[in-house]
Amino acid sequence: MELTIRPIAHPQSRDPNTSFPLDGKDVNSVTDEALATLLTSAPILHQLGGTTVVRLSETLIMKGGGSVMTSEAEMLRLIASRTTIRAPRVYRSFQVKDDTQYFGTSGYIVMDFIPGQPLNECWNGISRDTQGKIATQIAEMIQELQSIELLQPGPASEQPCRGPFFTDYSAGPFKDTTEMEAWFNHKLDICKSVHQAPIDIPPFHFTKFVLTHHDISPRNLILGQDEQVWLIDWAYSGAYPPAFESAALSIQPFFTDFTKAVLSLIPRYPEEEMQLDSIAYGLTTAALA
């Protein structure tokens, strides 16, 4: 039997009658040290692995942990300034040196609390018509993201790349297209050498990089009362080839009807998606090779 690790959440974190630690306070008047302590004392909205999201006030949350990077906060600021995508606004972000963490820091981001229902909790109970409207909203978000091209591949701040195509250990940072291509072609060569990829799959060749969320899933979407969806958890986001978004969507094992609906509305890149699918062995069994 497959075991599913479920996130921890305190019911009071969504209870409007709860008194939250920063209710009525200006978050900018609170020190970094005081904010950091709230990660272990404020009501938990979501906790999974080494990442915790707590409710600071009626309108604010804080995300923190060893996997929380400055690149996520910078991407959210970029999204706010250059797109109309519904995503949390960032009010504070900081890093604390922490040698116990894989990346050497613990990060903290204070941002909007988005009221509504997590889409993974309500998707199966909403009408087909509403599901279709949601899929259209997601497709429009992806198209808007992909309308913005960047020259530098990867996350903001020249930080390591994370997501389904970079192993559990991350990769990079890559200084340019050539470096990123070399990493992917190395993975492809490994897979071919052990007969885990078709020998005739062509090498990777990246021609442009666009804004990419890289983890679009019902668990990262909030459905508001007005049936507008908000896209959260930008930890894996960055500048990647357009195919990375559709490829990441296509390999998700849950909510396949959601995935199918969104994929039917966005551009597809069959050859590039096949390339990414072909390096699975190099990202898992041979992750460190």
PDB file of C-alpha atoms in Angstrom, residues 5-10 13-14 38-55 62-65 233:
ATOM      1  CA  ILE A   5       2.344  12.009   3.587  1.00  0.00           C
ATOM      2  CA  ARG A   6      -0.287  14.526   4.538  1.00  0.00           C
ATOM      3  CA  PRO A   7       0.513  18.104   5.521  1.00  0.00           C
ATOM      4  CA  ILE A   8      -0.132  19.327   9.047  1.00  0.00           C
ATOM      5  CA  ALA A   9      -2.650  22.159   9.542  1.00  0.00           C
ATOM      6  CA  HIS A  10      -4.164  23.653  12.685  1.00  0.00           C
ATOM      7  CA  SER A  13      -5.393  28.886  11.376  1.00  0.00           C
ATOM      8  CA  ARG A  14      -8.519  29.310   9.222  1.00  0.00           C
ATOM      9  CA  LEU A  38       6.542  32.973  15.232  1.00  0.00           C
ATOM     10  CA  LEU A  39       7.230  30.127  12.804  1.00  0.00           C
ATOM     11  CA  THR A  40       7.161  27.776  15.801  1.00  0.00           C
ATOM     12  CA  SER A  41       4.352  29.425  17.785  1.00  0.00           C
ATOM     13  CA  ALA A  42       1.739  30.857  15.380  1.00  0.00           C
ATOM     14  CA  PRO A  43      -1.122  28.636  14.118  1.00  0.00           C
ATOM     15  CA  ILE A  44       0.089  26.361  11.320  1.00  0.00           C
ATOM     16  CA  LEU A  45      -1.709  26.826   8.024  1.00  0.00           C
ATOM     17  CA  HIS A  46       0.403  24.221   6.219  1.00  0.00           C
ATOM     18  CA  GLN A  47       3.432  22.176   7.193  1.00  0.00           C
ATOM     19  CA  LEU A  48       5.104  19.553   5.040  1.00  0.00           C
ATOM     20  CA  GLY A  49       8.692  18.397   5.149  1.00  0.00           C
ATOM     21  CA  GLY A  50      10.924  21.234   6.255  1.00  0.00           C
ATOM     22  CA  THR A  51       8.596  24.028   5.150  1.00  0.00           C
ATOM     23  CA  THR A  52       6.015  25.635   7.429  1.00  0.00           C
ATOM     24  CA  VAL A  53       3.366  28.272   6.689  1.00  0.00           C
ATOM     25  CA  VAL A  54       1.861  30.036   9.703  1.00  0.00           C
ATOM     26  CA  ARG A  55      -0.930  32.590  10.100  1.00  0.00           C
ATOM     27  CA  MET A  62       4.642  33.635   6.846  1.00  0.00           C
ATOM     28  CA  LYS A  63       6.382  30.830   4.997  1.00  0.00           C
ATOM     29  CA  GLY A  64       9.640  29.592   6.462  1.00  0.00           C
ATOM     30  CA  GLY A  65      12.192  26.802   6.441  1.00  0.00           C
ATOM     31  CA  ASP A 233       3.839  28.383  -3.758  1.00  0.00           C
TER      32      ASP A 233
END
